[in-house]
């Protein structure tokens, strides 16, 4: 087997060894239920409180504003459904965007079936939402604005601070899906006037199946899971103590290393983007060139299918992701690439490569060298490319 070159950190990350080490005792020796009175339970409670404080600190929030969930999707569902319940009262209006994660979009579609009106804002060619468009979309019955902090496909960083200021001025709740940004970027819930924020541990070196929803004190949010009194009666269920401890540890490590990691990964990303755009003809970068997540590169290669490219990359041990949803059983290209105005055939030739802290320059160079060969090979087999070359000649 070839060694794996993992360039799909936006899909998930490996759980860091330090994180696994911090979690292990909470499976075996320190297995007490955090709600129990005896010492064994108290140890779990203490570890959980510590994680809660670390996560709160990362956002400039208070520990009691952090509510643990089973990941980003649950946090997104909770924020929207419970806000609709408490503030929409069977109707009302939500403003969101066309490029949100499906955890937001499909929840909005569900709410529409239950009487909530939803505006899905357009974005520009870089994937940016305009704060002015948000302002214009506000209606008297708008109770929630939900705009993601950073897009998971094209990496674009949204003007969250400006949108938050508008929400605050109008007295409307502001939620942001920060699953791609939390722990990677410096986020302040106060500076951005964020009322609710979703995060997920497996996107920043923590375990899968654990995340949290930040809910600002004073926001009236109903419980999502009914049952016991955990999470201040808002999210019942025996706490996932090992997961919570792991998420806390991953956030602690990420915060301590952030400055250096961001600088290194940004430089590596720029090197990748520069080489691909310079050395592979008929290629475009999707998303904003500068205003993007440190590790995100998303390309469209004309005349080929992203899926074919992924298969060839996999044969070389390289993990990436395509811009189409074919893998999930649909032939439609990604809703994000459609929203930035790519024609179908260009969107179909898209490839997302997302870098993490373990990636090296040697790996990036190896991947670009392979990509050049693969794109050329696929184009040589492409009738679209043949037609184009007949009409326009070959580019070099
Ligand atoms: C991964 C992701 C989610 C879903 O998080 P899970 O923990 O996998 O449920 C939601 N939003 C964005 C932007 C994501 O990247």
Short mmCIF file of C-alpha atoms and ligand atoms in Angstrom, two decimals:
data_model
loop_
_atom_site.label_atom_id
_atom_site.label_comp_id
_atom_site.label_asym_id
_atom_site.label_seq_id
_atom_site.Cartn_x
_atom_site.Cartn_y
_atom_site.Cartn_z
CA UNK A 1 0.00 0.00 0.00
CA UNK A 2 1.17 3.49 -0.83
CA UNK A 3 1.48 5.90 2.09
CA UNK A 4 -1.61 8.07 2.40
CA UNK A 5 -1.42 11.77 1.59
CA UNK A 6 -4.44 13.17 3.34
CA UNK A 7 -5.76 16.39 1.80
CA UNK A 8 -9.36 16.24 2.98
CA UNK A 9 -9.20 17.97 6.36
CA UNK A 10 -12.48 19.80 5.70
CA UNK A 11 -14.24 16.40 5.71
CA UNK A 12 -12.63 15.26 8.93
CA UNK A 13 -9.29 15.17 10.71
CA UNK A 14 -7.38 12.44 12.52
CA UNK A 15 -7.83 12.53 16.26
CA UNK A 16 -4.52 13.83 17.59
CA UNK A 17 -2.47 11.38 19.72
CA UNK A 18 -2.43 13.84 22.66
CA UNK A 19 -6.22 13.96 22.41
CA UNK A 20 -6.59 10.18 22.40
CA UNK A 21 -4.27 10.01 25.41
CA UNK A 22 -6.34 12.57 27.31
CA UNK A 23 -9.54 10.64 26.50
CA UNK A 24 -8.42 7.09 27.36
CA UNK A 25 -8.73 7.19 31.18
CA UNK A 26 -12.35 8.34 30.79
CA UNK A 27 -13.24 5.05 29.09
CA UNK A 28 -11.52 2.75 31.55
CA UNK A 29 -10.69 4.07 35.05
CA UNK A 30 -12.65 7.31 35.24
CA UNK A 31 -15.90 6.05 33.80
CA UNK A 32 -18.22 7.63 36.38
CA UNK A 33 -21.44 9.31 35.32
CA UNK A 34 -20.86 13.05 35.63
CA UNK A 35 -24.23 13.43 37.36
CA UNK A 36 -23.34 11.02 40.19
CA UNK A 37 -22.53 12.23 43.69
CA UNK A 38 -19.57 9.97 44.49
CA UNK A 39 -15.96 10.81 43.76
CA UNK A 40 -15.77 8.81 40.53
CA UNK A 41 -18.61 10.86 39.03
CA UNK A 42 -17.13 14.08 40.33
CA UNK A 43 -13.92 13.37 38.42
CA UNK A 44 -15.88 13.18 35.18
CA UNK A 45 -17.74 16.35 36.07
CA UNK A 46 -14.49 18.16 36.78
CA UNK A 47 -12.91 17.12 33.48
CA UNK A 48 -16.06 18.17 31.64
CA UNK A 49 -16.11 21.56 33.36
CA UNK A 50 -12.51 22.10 32.40
CA UNK A 51 -13.26 21.35 28.73
CA UNK A 52 -16.25 23.68 28.85
CA UNK A 53 -14.06 26.49 30.18
CA UNK A 54 -11.43 25.94 27.47
CA UNK A 55 -14.05 26.05 24.72
CA UNK A 56 -15.71 29.14 26.19
CA UNK A 57 -12.36 30.88 26.46
CA UNK A 58 -11.67 30.20 22.79
CA UNK A 59 -14.74 32.28 21.91
CA UNK A 60 -14.55 34.93 24.62
CA UNK A 61 -17.71 33.38 26.09
CA UNK A 62 -18.77 32.09 29.52
CA UNK A 63 -18.59 28.35 30.32
CA UNK A 64 -22.34 28.22 31.00
CA UNK A 65 -22.99 29.36 27.44
CA UNK A 66 -21.45 26.17 25.97
CA UNK A 67 -23.89 23.26 25.39
CA UNK A 68 -22.43 19.93 24.32
CA UNK A 69 -24.04 18.18 21.34
CA UNK A 70 -23.28 15.10 19.25
CA UNK A 71 -21.56 17.22 16.59
CA UNK A 72 -22.02 20.10 14.17
CA UNK A 73 -25.19 18.82 12.51
CA UNK A 74 -26.98 18.55 15.84
CA UNK A 75 -25.84 22.02 16.87
CA UNK A 76 -27.15 23.47 13.57
CA UNK A 77 -30.48 21.63 13.87
CA UNK A 78 -30.90 22.72 17.46
CA UNK A 79 -30.12 26.39 16.81
CA UNK A 80 -32.62 26.69 13.98
CA UNK A 81 -35.45 24.49 15.21
CA UNK A 82 -35.37 25.75 18.78
CA UNK A 83 -35.16 29.39 17.66
CA UNK A 84 -38.16 28.82 15.40
CA UNK A 85 -39.98 27.29 18.34
CA UNK A 86 -39.17 30.08 20.81
CA UNK A 87 -39.21 33.11 18.49
CA UNK A 88 -41.05 32.11 15.31
CA UNK A 89 -44.11 30.77 17.09
CA UNK A 90 -45.26 28.66 14.19
CA UNK A 91 -44.35 31.24 11.55
CA UNK A 92 -41.83 34.02 11.18
CA UNK A 93 -38.89 34.42 8.86
CA UNK A 94 -35.28 33.21 8.71
CA UNK A 95 -32.52 34.69 6.56
CA UNK A 96 -29.76 32.33 5.47
CA UNK A 97 -27.61 31.77 2.37
CA UNK A 98 -27.51 29.43 -0.60
CA UNK A 99 -24.06 28.13 0.36
CA UNK A 100 -24.72 26.82 3.86
CA UNK A 101 -23.94 23.24 4.86
CA UNK A 102 -26.83 20.81 4.36
CA UNK A 103 -27.29 20.67 8.14
CA UNK A 104 -28.57 24.24 7.83
CA UNK A 105 -30.22 24.07 4.38
CA UNK A 106 -32.17 20.88 5.02
CA UNK A 107 -33.25 22.13 8.44
CA UNK A 108 -34.52 25.31 6.80
CA UNK A 109 -36.44 23.24 4.24
CA UNK A 110 -37.96 21.26 7.10
CA UNK A 111 -38.98 24.47 8.86
CA UNK A 112 -40.53 25.80 5.65
CA UNK A 113 -42.86 22.79 5.71
CA UNK A 114 -43.87 23.90 9.19
CA UNK A 115 -44.82 27.45 8.31
CA UNK A 116 -41.52 29.31 8.60
CA UNK A 117 -40.57 31.55 5.66
CA UNK A 118 -36.91 31.36 4.61
CA UNK A 119 -34.84 33.68 2.41
CA UNK A 120 -31.79 32.00 0.87
CA UNK A 121 -29.43 34.82 -0.06
CA UNK A 122 -27.29 34.74 -3.18
CA UNK A 123 -23.52 35.10 -2.94
CA UNK A 124 -21.09 36.77 -5.35
CA UNK A 125 -18.56 34.91 -7.55
CA UNK A 126 -16.16 34.52 -4.62
CA UNK A 127 -18.91 33.10 -2.44
CA UNK A 128 -19.29 36.23 -0.33
CA UNK A 129 -22.63 37.20 1.20
CA UNK A 130 -23.33 40.91 1.09
CA UNK A 131 -24.23 42.48 4.45
CA UNK A 132 -26.43 44.94 2.54
CA UNK A 133 -28.38 42.04 1.04
CA UNK A 134 -28.90 40.73 4.57
CA UNK A 135 -30.22 44.13 5.64
CA UNK A 136 -32.58 44.33 2.66
CA UNK A 137 -33.97 40.87 3.32
CA UNK A 138 -35.08 41.72 6.87
CA UNK A 139 -38.85 41.65 7.41
CA UNK A 140 -40.86 42.65 10.47
CA UNK A 141 -41.21 38.95 11.36
CA UNK A 142 -37.54 37.98 10.84
CA UNK A 143 -36.39 36.27 14.02
CA UNK A 144 -33.10 34.67 12.91
CA UNK A 145 -30.16 35.28 10.60
CA UNK A 146 -27.92 32.25 10.04
CA UNK A 147 -24.76 32.76 7.98
CA UNK A 148 -21.76 30.43 8.11
CA UNK A 149 -18.41 31.69 9.37
CA UNK A 150 -16.45 29.96 6.61
CA UNK A 151 -17.63 27.82 3.73
CA UNK A 152 -16.65 24.15 3.84
CA UNK A 153 -16.29 23.72 0.08
CA UNK A 154 -14.63 26.86 -1.23
CA UNK A 155 -13.21 28.20 2.04
CA UNK A 156 -14.61 31.72 1.73
CA UNK A 157 -14.71 33.66 5.01
CA UNK A 158 -18.00 35.49 5.37
CA UNK A 159 -18.38 39.07 6.68
CA UNK A 160 -19.72 37.77 9.98
CA UNK A 161 -18.84 40.87 11.98
CA UNK A 162 -20.82 43.20 9.70
CA UNK A 163 -23.77 40.81 9.55
CA UNK A 164 -23.72 40.44 13.32
CA UNK A 165 -23.81 44.22 13.72
CA UNK A 166 -26.89 44.41 11.50
CA UNK A 167 -28.61 41.63 13.46
CA UNK A 168 -27.87 43.40 16.72
CA UNK A 169 -29.08 46.77 15.42
CA UNK A 170 -32.36 45.17 14.33
CA UNK A 171 -32.75 43.00 17.43
CA UNK A 172 -32.64 39.75 15.45
CA UNK A 173 -30.89 36.58 16.63
CA UNK A 174 -27.66 35.78 14.83
CA UNK A 175 -26.42 32.19 14.42
CA UNK A 176 -23.25 31.14 12.65
CA UNK A 177 -22.13 27.66 11.61
CA UNK A 178 -18.46 27.94 12.57
CA UNK A 179 -17.67 24.24 12.14
CA UNK A 180 -14.87 24.97 9.64
CA UNK A 181 -13.52 27.96 11.54
CA UNK A 182 -13.66 27.18 15.25
CA UNK A 183 -10.22 26.53 16.77
CA UNK A 184 -8.63 27.31 13.40
CA UNK A 185 -9.39 31.04 13.49
CA UNK A 186 -9.63 33.59 16.26
CA UNK A 187 -13.36 34.08 16.89
CA UNK A 188 -14.96 36.50 19.30
CA UNK A 189 -18.69 36.06 19.85
CA UNK A 190 -18.89 39.56 21.32
CA UNK A 191 -17.00 41.38 18.55
CA UNK A 192 -19.18 39.63 15.94
CA UNK A 193 -22.44 39.88 17.94
CA UNK A 194 -22.98 36.16 17.64
CA UNK A 195 -25.91 34.77 19.65
CA UNK A 196 -25.43 31.12 18.69
CA UNK A 197 -22.48 29.27 17.17
CA UNK A 198 -22.03 25.66 16.06
CA UNK A 199 -18.73 23.75 16.27
CA UNK A 200 -17.60 20.15 15.85
CA UNK A 201 -14.53 18.44 17.35
CA UNK A 202 -13.60 16.18 14.43
CA UNK A 203 -12.86 19.20 12.24
CA UNK A 204 -10.01 20.32 14.54
CA UNK A 205 -8.18 17.20 15.68
CA UNK A 206 -10.82 15.96 18.13
CA UNK A 207 -13.02 12.87 18.04
CA UNK A 208 -16.14 12.39 15.89
CA UNK A 209 -19.62 12.58 17.35
CA UNK A 210 -19.04 15.49 19.71
CA UNK A 211 -19.55 19.21 19.21
CA UNK A 212 -21.23 22.10 20.90
CA UNK A 213 -23.67 24.94 20.45
CA UNK A 214 -22.74 28.26 22.03
CA UNK A 215 -25.92 29.99 23.19
CA UNK A 216 -25.55 33.54 24.50
CA UNK A 217 -26.96 34.09 27.96
CA UNK A 218 -30.49 35.44 27.73
CA UNK A 219 -31.35 33.77 24.42
CA UNK A 220 -34.57 31.80 24.88
CA UNK A 221 -33.81 28.41 23.42
CA UNK A 222 -35.90 25.32 24.08
CA UNK A 223 -34.33 22.00 24.90
CA UNK A 224 -33.54 19.82 21.93
CA UNK A 225 -33.34 16.40 23.54
CA UNK A 226 -35.89 15.87 26.31
CA UNK A 227 -34.99 13.70 29.28
CA UNK A 228 -32.60 14.24 32.16
CA UNK A 229 -31.33 17.55 33.50
CA UNK A 230 -27.93 17.54 31.74
CA UNK A 231 -26.65 20.72 30.05
CA UNK A 232 -28.82 22.95 32.24
CA UNK A 233 -31.89 20.95 31.20
CA UNK A 234 -31.47 21.94 27.58
CA UNK A 235 -29.85 18.83 26.15
CA UNK A 236 -30.64 15.62 27.97
CA UNK A 237 -28.56 12.44 27.88
CA UNK A 238 -25.60 11.11 29.85
CA UNK A 239 -22.66 13.24 28.79
CA UNK A 240 -20.09 11.89 26.36
CA UNK A 241 -17.28 12.52 28.83
CA UNK A 242 -14.40 11.04 26.78
CA UNK A 243 -15.59 13.00 23.72
CA UNK A 244 -15.93 16.22 25.70
CA UNK A 245 -12.47 15.80 27.24
CA UNK A 246 -11.06 15.11 23.76
CA UNK A 247 -12.74 18.16 22.25
CA UNK A 248 -11.38 20.34 25.08
CA UNK A 249 -7.87 18.99 24.60
CA UNK A 250 -8.02 19.49 20.81
CA UNK A 251 -9.18 23.09 21.28
CA UNK A 252 -6.44 23.73 23.84
CA UNK A 253 -3.75 22.43 21.46
CA UNK A 254 -5.19 24.32 18.49
CA UNK A 255 -5.29 27.59 20.39
CA UNK A 256 -1.73 27.23 21.67
CA UNK A 257 -0.40 26.50 18.18
CA UNK A 258 -2.77 28.64 16.13
CA UNK A 259 -0.56 31.49 15.06
CA UNK A 260 2.24 29.26 13.81
CA UNK A 261 -0.12 26.70 12.24
CA UNK A 262 -2.12 29.32 10.36
CA UNK A 263 1.04 30.90 8.96
CA UNK A 264 2.51 27.59 7.85
CA UNK A 265 -0.67 26.18 6.33
CA UNK A 266 -1.50 29.44 4.57
CA UNK A 267 1.94 29.44 2.93
CA UNK A 268 1.52 25.81 1.90
CA UNK A 269 -1.96 26.53 0.50
CA UNK A 270 -0.66 29.49 -1.51
CA UNK A 271 2.14 27.36 -2.88
CA UNK A 272 -0.39 24.70 -3.94
CA UNK A 273 -2.70 27.27 -5.55
CA UNK A 274 0.13 29.08 -7.32
CA UNK A 275 1.59 25.92 -8.78
CA UNK A 276 -1.74 24.49 -9.95
CA UNK A 277 -2.87 27.73 -11.59
CA UNK A 278 0.52 28.28 -13.20
CA UNK A 279 1.19 24.75 -14.40
CA UNK A 280 -2.21 23.33 -15.36
CA UNK A 281 -4.01 25.17 -18.19
CA UNK A 282 -7.78 25.77 -18.25
CA UNK A 283 -7.96 25.74 -14.48
CA UNK A 284 -9.68 28.13 -12.08
CA UNK A 285 -9.60 28.64 -8.34
CA UNK A 286 -13.01 28.69 -6.66
CA UNK A 287 -13.57 31.05 -3.75
CA UNK A 288 -11.75 34.22 -2.83
CA UNK A 289 -7.99 34.15 -3.44
CA UNK A 290 -7.09 35.69 -0.06
CA UNK A 291 -10.21 35.78 2.06
CA UNK A 292 -10.33 32.03 2.60
CA UNK A 293 -9.65 29.34 5.20
CA UNK A 294 -5.91 28.75 5.66
CA UNK A 295 -6.02 25.15 4.42
CA UNK A 296 -8.60 25.36 1.61
CA UNK A 297 -7.92 25.09 -2.12
CA UNK A 298 -10.78 24.38 -4.54
CA UNK A 299 -10.12 24.10 -8.27
CA UNK A 300 -12.13 23.51 -11.40
CA UNK A 301 -10.34 21.75 -14.25
CA UNK A 302 -12.13 22.29 -17.51
CA UNK A 303 -13.10 19.31 -19.74
CA UNK A 304 -12.83 16.61 -17.06
CA UNK A 305 -14.87 15.01 -14.28
CA UNK A 306 -13.83 15.59 -10.68
CA UNK A 307 -14.89 12.04 -9.86
CA UNK A 308 -12.44 10.52 -12.36
CA UNK A 309 -9.69 12.65 -10.89
CA UNK A 310 -10.51 11.45 -7.37
CA UNK A 311 -10.21 7.83 -8.47
CA UNK A 312 -6.81 8.44 -10.05
CA UNK A 313 -5.67 10.36 -6.97
CA UNK A 314 -6.84 7.54 -4.72
CA UNK A 315 -4.72 5.09 -6.72
CA UNK A 316 -1.72 7.23 -5.68
CA UNK A 317 -2.85 7.25 -2.04
CA UNK A 318 -4.06 10.85 -2.24
CA UNK A 319 -7.34 11.74 -0.49
CA UNK A 320 -9.28 14.72 -1.84
CA UNK A 321 -12.89 15.63 -2.41
CA UNK A 322 -14.85 16.56 -5.52
CA UNK A 323 -17.12 19.49 -6.02
CA UNK A 324 -19.99 17.39 -7.19
CA UNK A 325 -22.42 15.41 -5.12
CA UNK A 326 -22.18 12.30 -7.31
CA UNK A 327 -20.72 10.28 -4.46
CA UNK A 328 -23.84 10.90 -2.43
CA UNK A 329 -26.02 9.46 -5.15
CA UNK A 330 -27.03 12.66 -6.91
CA UNK A 331 -25.78 13.85 -10.28
CA UNK A 332 -26.19 17.50 -9.40
CA UNK A 333 -23.04 19.53 -8.95
CA UNK A 334 -22.50 21.10 -5.55
CA UNK A 335 -25.01 23.77 -4.54
CA UNK A 336 -22.08 25.98 -3.52
CA UNK A 337 -20.40 25.85 -6.95
CA UNK A 338 -23.79 26.53 -8.57
CA UNK A 339 -24.34 29.50 -6.24
CA UNK A 340 -21.04 31.12 -7.28
CA UNK A 341 -22.25 30.88 -10.86
CA UNK A 342 -20.18 28.05 -12.30
CA UNK A 343 -21.72 26.36 -15.33
CA UNK A 344 -22.55 22.67 -14.74
CA UNK A 345 -19.70 21.34 -16.86
CA UNK A 346 -17.09 23.42 -15.02
CA UNK A 347 -18.52 22.58 -11.60
CA UNK A 348 -18.31 18.88 -12.49
CA UNK A 349 -14.55 19.19 -12.94
CA UNK A 350 -13.92 20.44 -9.43
CA UNK A 351 -11.52 19.23 -6.79
CA UNK A 352 -11.23 20.34 -3.17
CA UNK A 353 -7.90 19.83 -1.42
CA UNK A 354 -7.81 20.84 2.24
CA UNK A 355 -4.54 20.93 4.15
CA UNK A 356 -3.81 20.16 7.78
CA UNK A 357 -0.93 20.54 10.18
CA UNK A 358 0.81 17.31 9.17
CA UNK A 359 1.02 18.10 5.45
CA UNK A 360 4.42 19.00 4.04
CA UNK A 361 5.69 20.92 1.05
CA UNK A 362 7.05 17.66 -0.38
CA UNK A 363 3.56 16.17 -0.28
CA UNK A 364 2.06 19.22 -1.96
CA UNK A 365 4.69 19.13 -4.70
CA UNK A 366 4.14 15.41 -5.21
CA UNK A 367 0.38 15.96 -5.50
CA UNK A 368 0.73 18.81 -7.99
CA UNK A 369 3.12 16.71 -10.13
CA UNK A 370 0.62 13.84 -10.16
CA UNK A 371 -2.30 16.20 -10.80
CA UNK A 372 -0.60 17.62 -13.88
CA UNK A 373 -0.21 14.14 -15.36
CA UNK A 374 -3.70 13.03 -14.41
CA UNK A 375 -5.47 16.10 -15.74
CA UNK A 376 -3.54 15.80 -19.02
CA UNK A 377 -4.42 12.09 -19.24
CA UNK A 378 -8.12 12.65 -18.57
CA UNK A 379 -8.23 15.51 -21.06
CA UNK A 380 -6.66 13.32 -23.71
CA UNK A 381 -9.64 10.99 -23.28
CA UNK A 382 -12.19 13.79 -23.16
CA UNK A 383 -14.35 14.40 -26.26
CA UNK A 384 -15.03 17.92 -24.94
CA UNK A 385 -11.32 18.67 -24.91
CA UNK A 386 -10.86 17.17 -28.37
CA UNK A 387 -13.57 19.45 -29.76
CA UNK A 388 -12.05 22.44 -28.06
CA UNK A 389 -8.56 21.72 -29.35
CA UNK A 390 -9.88 21.26 -32.91
CA UNK A 391 -11.42 24.71 -32.76
CA UNK A 392 -8.85 26.60 -30.71
CA UNK A 393 -5.59 24.70 -30.68
CA UNK A 394 -3.79 23.30 -27.66
CA UNK A 395 -2.67 25.47 -24.74
CA UNK A 396 0.85 25.28 -23.32
C1 LIG B 1 -18.73 19.09 8.88
C2 LIG B 1 -19.65 20.26 8.92
C3 LIG B 1 -20.89 20.19 9.59
C4 LIG B 1 -21.38 18.91 10.23
O1 LIG B 1 -20.66 18.58 11.40
P1 LIG B 1 -20.74 17.08 11.96
O2 LIG B 1 -20.02 17.15 13.27
O3 LIG B 1 -20.04 16.23 10.97
O4 LIG B 1 -22.19 16.75 12.13
C5 LIG B 1 -21.68 21.31 9.61
N1 LIG B 1 -21.30 22.45 9.01
C6 LIG B 1 -20.13 22.57 8.36
C7 LIG B 1 -19.75 23.87 7.75
C8 LIG B 1 -19.27 21.47 8.29
O5 LIG B 1 -18.11 21.58 7.64
#
